mmCIF file of C-alpha atoms and ligand atoms in Angstrom:
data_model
loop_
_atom_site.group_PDB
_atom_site.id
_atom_site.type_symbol
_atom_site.label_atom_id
_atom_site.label_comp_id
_atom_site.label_asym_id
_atom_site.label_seq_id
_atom_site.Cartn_x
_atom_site.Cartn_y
_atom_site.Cartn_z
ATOM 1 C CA UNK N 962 -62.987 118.014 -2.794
ATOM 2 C CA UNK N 963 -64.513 117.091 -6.018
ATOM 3 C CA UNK N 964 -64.491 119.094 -9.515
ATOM 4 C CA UNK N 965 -67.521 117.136 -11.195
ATOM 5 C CA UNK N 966 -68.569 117.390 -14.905
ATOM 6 C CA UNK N 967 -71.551 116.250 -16.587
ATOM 7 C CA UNK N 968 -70.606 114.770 -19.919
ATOM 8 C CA UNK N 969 -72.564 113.041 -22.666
ATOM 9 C CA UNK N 970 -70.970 111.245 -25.642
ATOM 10 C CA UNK N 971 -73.984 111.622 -28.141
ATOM 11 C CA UNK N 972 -73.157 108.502 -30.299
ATOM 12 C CA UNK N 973 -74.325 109.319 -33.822
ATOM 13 C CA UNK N 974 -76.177 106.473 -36.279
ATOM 14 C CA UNK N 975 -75.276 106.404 -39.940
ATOM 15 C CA UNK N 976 -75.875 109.310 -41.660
ATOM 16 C CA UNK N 977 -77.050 109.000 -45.321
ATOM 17 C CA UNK N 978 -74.704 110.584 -48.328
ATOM 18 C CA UNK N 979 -78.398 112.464 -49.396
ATOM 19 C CA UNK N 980 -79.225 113.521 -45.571
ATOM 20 C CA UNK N 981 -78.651 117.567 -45.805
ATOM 21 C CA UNK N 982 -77.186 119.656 -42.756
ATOM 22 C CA UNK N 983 -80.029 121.015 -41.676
ATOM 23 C CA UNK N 984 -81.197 117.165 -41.128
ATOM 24 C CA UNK N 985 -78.347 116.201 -39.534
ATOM 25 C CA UNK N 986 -78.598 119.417 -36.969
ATOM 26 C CA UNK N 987 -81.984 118.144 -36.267
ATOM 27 C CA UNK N 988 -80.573 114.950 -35.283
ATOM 28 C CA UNK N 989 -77.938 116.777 -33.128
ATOM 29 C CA UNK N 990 -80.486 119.043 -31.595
ATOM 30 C CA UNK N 991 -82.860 116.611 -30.431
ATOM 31 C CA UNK N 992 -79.453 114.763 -28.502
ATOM 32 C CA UNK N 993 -78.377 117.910 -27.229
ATOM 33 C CA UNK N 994 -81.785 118.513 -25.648
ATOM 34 C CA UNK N 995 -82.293 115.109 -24.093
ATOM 35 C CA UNK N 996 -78.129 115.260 -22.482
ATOM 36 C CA UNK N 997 -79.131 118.899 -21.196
ATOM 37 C CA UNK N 998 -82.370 117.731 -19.469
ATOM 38 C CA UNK N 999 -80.229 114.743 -17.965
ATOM 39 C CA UNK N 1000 -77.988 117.375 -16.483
ATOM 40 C CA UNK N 1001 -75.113 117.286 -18.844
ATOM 41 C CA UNK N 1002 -72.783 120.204 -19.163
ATOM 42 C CA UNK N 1003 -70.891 118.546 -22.258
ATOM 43 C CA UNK N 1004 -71.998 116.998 -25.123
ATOM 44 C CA UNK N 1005 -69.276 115.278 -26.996
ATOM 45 C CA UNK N 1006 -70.353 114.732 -31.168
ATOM 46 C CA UNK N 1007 -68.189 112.017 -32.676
ATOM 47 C CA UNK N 1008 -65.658 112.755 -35.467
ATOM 48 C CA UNK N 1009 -67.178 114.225 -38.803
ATOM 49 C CA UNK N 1010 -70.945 114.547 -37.275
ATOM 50 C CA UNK N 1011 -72.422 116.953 -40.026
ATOM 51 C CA UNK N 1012 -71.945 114.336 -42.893
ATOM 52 C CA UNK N 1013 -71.919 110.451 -44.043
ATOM 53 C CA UNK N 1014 -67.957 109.563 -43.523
ATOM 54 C CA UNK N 1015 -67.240 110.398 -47.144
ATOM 55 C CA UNK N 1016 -63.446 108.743 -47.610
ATOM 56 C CA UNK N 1017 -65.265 105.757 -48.972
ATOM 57 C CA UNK N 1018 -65.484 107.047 -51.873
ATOM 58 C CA UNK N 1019 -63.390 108.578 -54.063
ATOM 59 C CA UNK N 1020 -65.399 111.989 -55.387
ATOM 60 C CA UNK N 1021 -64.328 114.702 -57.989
ATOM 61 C CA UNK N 1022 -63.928 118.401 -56.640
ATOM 62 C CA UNK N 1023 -67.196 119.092 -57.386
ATOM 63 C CA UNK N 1024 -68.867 116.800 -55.033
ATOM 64 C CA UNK N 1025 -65.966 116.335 -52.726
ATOM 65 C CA UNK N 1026 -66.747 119.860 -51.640
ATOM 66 C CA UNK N 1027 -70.056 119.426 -50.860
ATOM 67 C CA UNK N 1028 -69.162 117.549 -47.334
ATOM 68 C CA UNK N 1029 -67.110 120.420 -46.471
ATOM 69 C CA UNK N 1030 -67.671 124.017 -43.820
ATOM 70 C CA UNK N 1031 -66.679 126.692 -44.991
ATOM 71 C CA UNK N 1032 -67.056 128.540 -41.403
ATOM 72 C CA UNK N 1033 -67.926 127.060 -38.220
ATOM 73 C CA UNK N 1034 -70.727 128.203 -37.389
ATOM 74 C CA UNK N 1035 -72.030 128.391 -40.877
ATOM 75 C CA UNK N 1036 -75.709 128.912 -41.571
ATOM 76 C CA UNK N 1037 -76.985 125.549 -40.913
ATOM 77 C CA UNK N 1038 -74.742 124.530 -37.532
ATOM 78 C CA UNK N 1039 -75.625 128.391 -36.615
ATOM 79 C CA UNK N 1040 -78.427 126.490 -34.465
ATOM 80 C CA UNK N 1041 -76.708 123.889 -32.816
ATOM 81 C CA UNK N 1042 -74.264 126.792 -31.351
ATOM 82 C CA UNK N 1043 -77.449 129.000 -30.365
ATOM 83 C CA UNK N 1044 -79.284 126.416 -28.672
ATOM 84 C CA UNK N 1045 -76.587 125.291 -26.803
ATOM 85 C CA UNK N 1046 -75.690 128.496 -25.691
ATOM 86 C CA UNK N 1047 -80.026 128.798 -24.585
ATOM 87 C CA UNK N 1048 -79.572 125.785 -22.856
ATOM 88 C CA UNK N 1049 -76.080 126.643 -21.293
ATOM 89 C CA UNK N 1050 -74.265 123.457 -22.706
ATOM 90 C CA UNK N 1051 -70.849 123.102 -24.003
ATOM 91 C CA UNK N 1052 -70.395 120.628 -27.431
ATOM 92 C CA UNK N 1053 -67.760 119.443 -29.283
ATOM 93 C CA UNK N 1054 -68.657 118.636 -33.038
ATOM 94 C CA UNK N 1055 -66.119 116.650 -35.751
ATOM 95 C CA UNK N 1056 -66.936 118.249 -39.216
ATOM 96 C CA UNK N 1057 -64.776 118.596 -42.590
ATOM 97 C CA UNK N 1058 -62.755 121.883 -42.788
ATOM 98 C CA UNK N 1059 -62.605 123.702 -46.374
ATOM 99 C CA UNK N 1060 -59.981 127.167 -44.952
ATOM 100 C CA UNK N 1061 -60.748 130.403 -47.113
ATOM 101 C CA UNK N 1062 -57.076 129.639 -48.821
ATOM 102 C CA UNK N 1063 -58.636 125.721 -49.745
ATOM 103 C CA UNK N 1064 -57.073 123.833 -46.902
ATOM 104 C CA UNK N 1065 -59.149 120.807 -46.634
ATOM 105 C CA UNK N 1066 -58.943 119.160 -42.691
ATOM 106 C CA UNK N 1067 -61.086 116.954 -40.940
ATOM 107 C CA UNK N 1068 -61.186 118.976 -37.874
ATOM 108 C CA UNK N 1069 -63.286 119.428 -34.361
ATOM 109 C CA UNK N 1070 -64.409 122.198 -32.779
ATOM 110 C CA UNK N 1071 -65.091 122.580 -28.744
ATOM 111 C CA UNK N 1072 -67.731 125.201 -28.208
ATOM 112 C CA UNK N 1073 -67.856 126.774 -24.283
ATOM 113 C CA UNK N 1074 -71.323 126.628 -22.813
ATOM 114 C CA UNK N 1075 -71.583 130.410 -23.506
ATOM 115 C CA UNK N 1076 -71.297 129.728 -27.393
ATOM 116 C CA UNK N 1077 -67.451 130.751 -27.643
ATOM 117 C CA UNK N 1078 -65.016 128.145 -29.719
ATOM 118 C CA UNK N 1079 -62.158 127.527 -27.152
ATOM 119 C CA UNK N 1080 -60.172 125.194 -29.540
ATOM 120 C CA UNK N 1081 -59.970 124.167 -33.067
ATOM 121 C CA UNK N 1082 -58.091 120.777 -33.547
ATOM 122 C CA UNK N 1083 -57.217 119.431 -37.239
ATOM 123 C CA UNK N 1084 -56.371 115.317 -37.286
ATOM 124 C CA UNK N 1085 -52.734 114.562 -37.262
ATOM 125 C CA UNK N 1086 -53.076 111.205 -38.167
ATOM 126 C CA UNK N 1087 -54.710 110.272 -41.242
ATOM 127 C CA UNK N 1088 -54.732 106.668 -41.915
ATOM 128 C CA UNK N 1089 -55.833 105.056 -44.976
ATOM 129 C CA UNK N 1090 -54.770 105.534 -48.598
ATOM 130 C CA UNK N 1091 -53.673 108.326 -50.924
ATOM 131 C CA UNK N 1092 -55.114 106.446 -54.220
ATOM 132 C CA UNK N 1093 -58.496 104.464 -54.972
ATOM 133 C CA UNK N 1094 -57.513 101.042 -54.531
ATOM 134 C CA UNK N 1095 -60.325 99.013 -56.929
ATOM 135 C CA UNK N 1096 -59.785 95.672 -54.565
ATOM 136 C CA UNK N 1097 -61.205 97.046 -51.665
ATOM 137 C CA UNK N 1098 -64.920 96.440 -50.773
ATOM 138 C CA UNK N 1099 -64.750 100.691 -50.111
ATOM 139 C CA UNK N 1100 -62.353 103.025 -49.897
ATOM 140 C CA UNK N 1101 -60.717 104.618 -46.609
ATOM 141 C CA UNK N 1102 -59.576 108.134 -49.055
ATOM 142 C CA UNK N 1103 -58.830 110.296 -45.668
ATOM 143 C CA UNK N 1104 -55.214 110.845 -47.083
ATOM 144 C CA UNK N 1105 -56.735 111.866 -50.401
ATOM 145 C CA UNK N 1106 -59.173 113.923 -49.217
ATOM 146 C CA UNK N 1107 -57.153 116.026 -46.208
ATOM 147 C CA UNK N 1108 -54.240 117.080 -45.473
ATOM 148 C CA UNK N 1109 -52.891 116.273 -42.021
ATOM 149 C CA UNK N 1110 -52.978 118.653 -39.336
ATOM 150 C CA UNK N 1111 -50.198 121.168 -38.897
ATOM 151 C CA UNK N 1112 -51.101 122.552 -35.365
ATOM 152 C CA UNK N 1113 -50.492 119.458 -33.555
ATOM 153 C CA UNK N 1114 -52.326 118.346 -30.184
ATOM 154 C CA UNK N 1115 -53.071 121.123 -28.009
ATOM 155 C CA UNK N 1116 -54.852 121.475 -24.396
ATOM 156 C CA UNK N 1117 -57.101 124.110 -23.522
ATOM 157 C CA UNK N 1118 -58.468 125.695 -20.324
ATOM 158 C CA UNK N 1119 -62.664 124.873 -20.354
ATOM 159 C CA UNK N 1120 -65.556 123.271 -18.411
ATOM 160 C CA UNK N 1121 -63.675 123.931 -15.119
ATOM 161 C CA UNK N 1122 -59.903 121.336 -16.085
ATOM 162 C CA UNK N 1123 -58.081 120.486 -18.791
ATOM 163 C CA UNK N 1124 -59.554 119.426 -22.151
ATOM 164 C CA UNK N 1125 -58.063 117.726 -25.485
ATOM 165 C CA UNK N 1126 -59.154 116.922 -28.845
ATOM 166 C CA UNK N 1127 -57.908 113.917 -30.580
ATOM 167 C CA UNK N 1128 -59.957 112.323 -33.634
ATOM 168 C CA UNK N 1129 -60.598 108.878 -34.342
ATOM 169 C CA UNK N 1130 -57.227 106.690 -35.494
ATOM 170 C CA UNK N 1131 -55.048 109.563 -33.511
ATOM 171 C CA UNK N 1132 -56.625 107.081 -30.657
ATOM 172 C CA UNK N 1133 -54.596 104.303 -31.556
ATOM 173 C CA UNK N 1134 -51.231 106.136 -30.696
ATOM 174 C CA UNK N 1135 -50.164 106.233 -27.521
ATOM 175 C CA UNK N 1136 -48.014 109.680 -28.771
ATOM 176 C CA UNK N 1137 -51.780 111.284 -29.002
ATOM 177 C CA UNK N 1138 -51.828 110.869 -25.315
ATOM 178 C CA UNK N 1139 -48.967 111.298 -23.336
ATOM 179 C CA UNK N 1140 -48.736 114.925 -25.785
ATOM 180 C CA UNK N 1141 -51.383 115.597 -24.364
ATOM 181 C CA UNK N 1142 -50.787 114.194 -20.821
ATOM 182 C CA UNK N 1143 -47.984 116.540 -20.524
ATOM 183 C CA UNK N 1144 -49.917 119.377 -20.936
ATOM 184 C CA UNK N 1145 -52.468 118.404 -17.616
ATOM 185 C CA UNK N 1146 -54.995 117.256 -19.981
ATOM 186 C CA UNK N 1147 -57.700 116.274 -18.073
ATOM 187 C CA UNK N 1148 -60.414 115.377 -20.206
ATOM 188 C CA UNK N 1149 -59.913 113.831 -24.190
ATOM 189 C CA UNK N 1150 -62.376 113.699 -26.449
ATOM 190 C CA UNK N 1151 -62.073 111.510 -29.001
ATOM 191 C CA UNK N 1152 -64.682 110.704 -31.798
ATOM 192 C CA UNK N 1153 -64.253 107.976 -34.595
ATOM 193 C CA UNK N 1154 -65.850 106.737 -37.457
ATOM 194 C CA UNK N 1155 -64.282 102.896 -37.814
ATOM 195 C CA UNK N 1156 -65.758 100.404 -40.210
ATOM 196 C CA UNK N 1157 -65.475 97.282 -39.095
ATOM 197 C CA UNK N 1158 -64.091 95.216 -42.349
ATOM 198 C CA UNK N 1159 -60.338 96.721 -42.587
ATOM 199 C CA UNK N 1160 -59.403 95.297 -45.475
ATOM 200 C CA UNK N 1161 -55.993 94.910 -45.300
ATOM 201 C CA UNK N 1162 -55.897 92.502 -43.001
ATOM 202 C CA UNK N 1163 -59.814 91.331 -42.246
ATOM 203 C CA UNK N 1164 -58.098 89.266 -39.182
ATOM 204 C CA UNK N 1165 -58.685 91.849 -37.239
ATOM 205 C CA UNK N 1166 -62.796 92.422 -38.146
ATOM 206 C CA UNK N 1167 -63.329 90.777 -34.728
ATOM 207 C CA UNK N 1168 -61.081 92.698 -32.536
ATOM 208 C CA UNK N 1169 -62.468 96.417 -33.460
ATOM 209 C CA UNK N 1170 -63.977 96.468 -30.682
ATOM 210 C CA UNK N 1171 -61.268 95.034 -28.436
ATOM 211 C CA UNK N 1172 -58.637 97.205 -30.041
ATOM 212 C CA UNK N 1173 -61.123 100.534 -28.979
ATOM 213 C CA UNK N 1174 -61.251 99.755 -25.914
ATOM 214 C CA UNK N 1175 -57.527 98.591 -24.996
ATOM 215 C CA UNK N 1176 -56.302 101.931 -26.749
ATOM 216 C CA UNK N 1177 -58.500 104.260 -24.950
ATOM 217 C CA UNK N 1178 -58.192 102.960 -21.285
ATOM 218 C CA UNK N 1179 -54.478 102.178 -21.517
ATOM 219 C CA UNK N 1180 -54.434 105.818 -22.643
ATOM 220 C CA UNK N 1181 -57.038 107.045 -20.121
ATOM 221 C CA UNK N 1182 -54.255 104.859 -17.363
ATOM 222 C CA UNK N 1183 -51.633 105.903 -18.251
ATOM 223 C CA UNK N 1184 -52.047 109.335 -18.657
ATOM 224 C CA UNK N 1185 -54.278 109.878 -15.540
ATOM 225 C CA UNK N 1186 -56.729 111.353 -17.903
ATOM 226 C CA UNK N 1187 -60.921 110.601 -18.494
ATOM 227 C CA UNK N 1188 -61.380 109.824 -22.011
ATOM 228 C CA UNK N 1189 -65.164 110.550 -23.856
ATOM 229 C CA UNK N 1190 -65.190 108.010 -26.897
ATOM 230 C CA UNK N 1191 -68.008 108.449 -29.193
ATOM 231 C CA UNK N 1192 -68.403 106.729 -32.099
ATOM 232 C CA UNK N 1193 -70.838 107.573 -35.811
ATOM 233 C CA UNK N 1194 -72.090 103.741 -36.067
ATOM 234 C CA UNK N 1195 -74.287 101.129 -37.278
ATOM 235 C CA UNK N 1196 -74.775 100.448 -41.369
ATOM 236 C CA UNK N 1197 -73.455 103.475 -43.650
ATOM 237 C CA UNK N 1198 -74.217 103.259 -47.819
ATOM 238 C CA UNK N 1199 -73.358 99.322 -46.717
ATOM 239 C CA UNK N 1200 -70.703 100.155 -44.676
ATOM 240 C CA UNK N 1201 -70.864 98.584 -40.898
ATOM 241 C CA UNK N 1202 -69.132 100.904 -38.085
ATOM 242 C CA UNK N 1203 -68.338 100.263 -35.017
ATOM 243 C CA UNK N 1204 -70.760 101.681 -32.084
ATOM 244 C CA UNK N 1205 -68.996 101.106 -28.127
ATOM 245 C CA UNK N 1206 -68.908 104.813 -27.644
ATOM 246 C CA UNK N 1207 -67.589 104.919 -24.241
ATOM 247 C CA UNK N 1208 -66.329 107.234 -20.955
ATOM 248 C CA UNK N 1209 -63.270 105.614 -19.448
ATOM 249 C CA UNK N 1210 -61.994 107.182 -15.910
ATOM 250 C CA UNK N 1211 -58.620 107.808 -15.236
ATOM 251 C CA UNK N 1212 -58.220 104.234 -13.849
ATOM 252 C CA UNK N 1213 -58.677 102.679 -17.237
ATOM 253 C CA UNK N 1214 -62.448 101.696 -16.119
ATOM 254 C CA UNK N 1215 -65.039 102.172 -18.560
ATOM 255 C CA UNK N 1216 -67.906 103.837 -16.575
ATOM 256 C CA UNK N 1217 -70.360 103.718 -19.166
ATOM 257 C CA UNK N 1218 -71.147 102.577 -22.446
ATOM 258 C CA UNK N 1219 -73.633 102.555 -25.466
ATOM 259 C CA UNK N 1220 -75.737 99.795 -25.788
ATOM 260 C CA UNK N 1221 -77.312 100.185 -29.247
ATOM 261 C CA UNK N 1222 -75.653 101.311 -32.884
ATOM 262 C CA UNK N 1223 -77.991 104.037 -33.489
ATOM 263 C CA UNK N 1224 -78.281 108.123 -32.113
ATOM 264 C CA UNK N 1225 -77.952 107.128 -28.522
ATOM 265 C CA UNK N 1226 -76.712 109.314 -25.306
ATOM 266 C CA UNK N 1227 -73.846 108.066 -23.072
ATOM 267 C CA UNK N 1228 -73.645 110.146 -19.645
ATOM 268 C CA UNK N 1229 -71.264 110.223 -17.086
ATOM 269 C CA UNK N 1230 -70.286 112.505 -14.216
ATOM 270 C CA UNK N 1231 -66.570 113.067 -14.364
ATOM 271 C CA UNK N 1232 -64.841 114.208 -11.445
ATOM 272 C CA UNK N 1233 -61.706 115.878 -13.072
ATOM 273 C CA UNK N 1234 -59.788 115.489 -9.497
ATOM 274 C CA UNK N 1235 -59.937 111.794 -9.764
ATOM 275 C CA UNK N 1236 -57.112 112.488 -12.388
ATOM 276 C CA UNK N 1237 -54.668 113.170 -9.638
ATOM 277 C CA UNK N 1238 -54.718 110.248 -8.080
ATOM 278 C CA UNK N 1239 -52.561 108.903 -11.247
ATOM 279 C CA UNK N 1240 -50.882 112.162 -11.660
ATOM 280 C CA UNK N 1241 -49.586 112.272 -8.576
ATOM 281 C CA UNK N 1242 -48.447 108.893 -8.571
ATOM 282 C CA UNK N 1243 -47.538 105.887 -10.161
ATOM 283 C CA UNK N 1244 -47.970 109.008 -13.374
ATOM 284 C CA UNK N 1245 -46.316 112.045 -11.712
ATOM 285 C CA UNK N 1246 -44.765 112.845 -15.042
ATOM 286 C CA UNK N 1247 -42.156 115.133 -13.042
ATOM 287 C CA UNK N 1248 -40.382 112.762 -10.908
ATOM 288 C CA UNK N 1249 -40.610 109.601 -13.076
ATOM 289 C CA UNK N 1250 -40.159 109.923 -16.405
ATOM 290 C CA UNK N 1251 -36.588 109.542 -18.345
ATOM 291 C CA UNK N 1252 -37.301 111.697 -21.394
ATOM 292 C CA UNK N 1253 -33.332 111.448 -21.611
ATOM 293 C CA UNK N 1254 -34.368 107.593 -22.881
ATOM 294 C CA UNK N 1255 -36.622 108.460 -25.175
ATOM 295 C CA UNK N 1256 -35.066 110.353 -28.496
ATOM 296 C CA UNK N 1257 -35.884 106.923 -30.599
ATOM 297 C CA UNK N 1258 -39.795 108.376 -30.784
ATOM 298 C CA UNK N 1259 -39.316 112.563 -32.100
ATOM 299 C CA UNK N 1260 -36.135 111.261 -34.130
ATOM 300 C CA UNK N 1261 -37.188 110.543 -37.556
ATOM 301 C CA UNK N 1262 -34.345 107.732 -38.132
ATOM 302 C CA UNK N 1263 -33.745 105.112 -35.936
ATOM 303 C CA UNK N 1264 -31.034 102.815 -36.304
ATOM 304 C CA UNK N 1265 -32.062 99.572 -36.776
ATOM 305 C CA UNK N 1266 -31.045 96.527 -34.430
ATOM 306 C CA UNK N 1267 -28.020 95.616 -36.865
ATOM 307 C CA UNK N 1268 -26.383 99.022 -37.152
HETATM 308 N N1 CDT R 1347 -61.719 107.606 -39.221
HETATM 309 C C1 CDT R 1347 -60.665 106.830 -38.907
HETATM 310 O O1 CDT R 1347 -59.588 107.321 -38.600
HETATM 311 N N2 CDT R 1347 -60.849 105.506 -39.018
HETATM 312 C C2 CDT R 1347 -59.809 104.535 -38.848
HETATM 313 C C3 CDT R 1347 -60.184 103.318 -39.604
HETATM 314 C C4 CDT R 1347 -59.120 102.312 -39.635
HETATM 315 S S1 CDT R 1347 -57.770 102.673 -40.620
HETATM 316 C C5 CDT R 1347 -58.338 102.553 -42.225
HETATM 317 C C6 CDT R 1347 -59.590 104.153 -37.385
HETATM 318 O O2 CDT R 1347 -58.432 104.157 -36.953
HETATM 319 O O3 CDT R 1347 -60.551 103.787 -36.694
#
């Protein structure tokens, strides 16, 4: 028996801080149409898709603002939502939250092929800085300009299995995962915006695109899970991000990849019972795991090695 899905991470190029909505939609559109005539059922949007990744900078109020939704859909992703719904395609789209009481998240919606929302995830892990820093090249201001989720990783019912939502550096904790491997998620979509210059420590320019990979298939692995990758790439306002959007199987394997670091379609066909073959082994989560062991990772302070 198989339980296949048809689903296309719709790798984004830079978008420019002038490029309006109704540009960017465009863009989004013309994807949407190409994965739908290819078959696809889902079309996977990377993290913050409506907008140039704006953290670089650090903006007043005014401006800040200006990168933000105010509803979901609003007037100019109203299209997006309608034309997916013609075309009978499911999407999930990364996009800066403004909440009517002035919450500010950077948040994802996953939109059911007959136009419904059937989950709203906010990013629980913001990396980054809380100040500008003037030595940096640019700015990563996420933990200026957000606050971090409060709702936490949740799976949904959708697209015939088990979905998530996780959002860019959430991808480098394997927490993000096994959450939401203990809730039968089948399917995680993850989109990320990641420059490659991280300041900090520039050792590591080299290995962005190791480190993407080796997070999202161990995760994939060990969580007997497919996981939908999809990056916004290629030169931002001078900013280089990393492309590789990619759809791992549950085996870790990467079953396809982008080749370019521009607006580019990734397809796969996912058979959600390939997941059990992991679940319901070497990862049956019931009869192997030793939660008992494991208070050191919800317990806020551990004792160190000496105490
Ligand atoms: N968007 C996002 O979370 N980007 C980070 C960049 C590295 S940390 C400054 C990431 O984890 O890819």
């Amino acid at each position: 028996m198989s339980r296949e899905l048809v689903v296309a991470a719709a790798q984004l190029g830079p978008i420019a801080r002038a490029e309006t909505r109704e540009e960017v939609v465009e863009r989004l559109l013309v994807l949407l149409r190409d994965a739908a005539a290819q078959g696809a059922q889902l079309v996977v949007y990377p993290e913050l898709a409506l907008t140039t990744f704006f953290p670089r900078w650090d903006l007043d109020d005014d401006e800040l603002l200006t990168f933000f939704e105010r509803e979901m859909p609003g007037v100019a992703t109203q299209p997006l939502f309608d034309e997916a719904a013609r075309l009978g395609v499911g999407f999930h789209l990364g996009y800066a939250e403004l909440t009517p009481d002035g919450h500010r998240y950077n948040s994802a919606v996953v939109v059911e092929r007959d136009g419904s929302i059937v989950t709203k995830y906010r990013k629980v892990h913001l990396p980054g800085h809380e100040e500008p820093e003037g030595w940096r090249p640019f700015q990563h201001l996420e933990r200026k300009h957000f606050e971090p989720g409060p709702d936490g990783f949740h799976a949904a019912r959708a697209f015939g299995g088990v979905i998530g939502v996780a959002l860019c550096n959430d991808r480098r904790w394997s927490e993000t995962y096994r959450v939401l491997g203990l809730q039968g998620t089948e399917l995680l979509m993850i989109g990320y915006n990641t420059p490659l210059h991280y300041p900090p420590d520039p050792e590591q320019d080299h290995l962005q695109g190791f480190h993407n990979n080796l997070v999202m298939a161990s995760g994939a692995y060990q969580n007997g899970m497919f996981v939908v990758g999809v990056a916004k790439a290629g030169v931002e306002e001078g900013v280089e991000m990393l492309a590789e959007s990619q759809i791992i199987a549950p085996s870790g394997e990467v079953v396809a990849q982008a080749s370019t670091s521009g607006d580019e379609l990734v397809i796969a066909v996912c058979d959600l019972e390939r997941c059990e073959r992991y679940t319901r082994t070497v990862f049956d989560f019931r009869r192997y795991r030793r939660p008992e062991m494991y208070g050191a990772i919800t317990a806020r302070d551990v004792p160190s090695v000496d105490e």
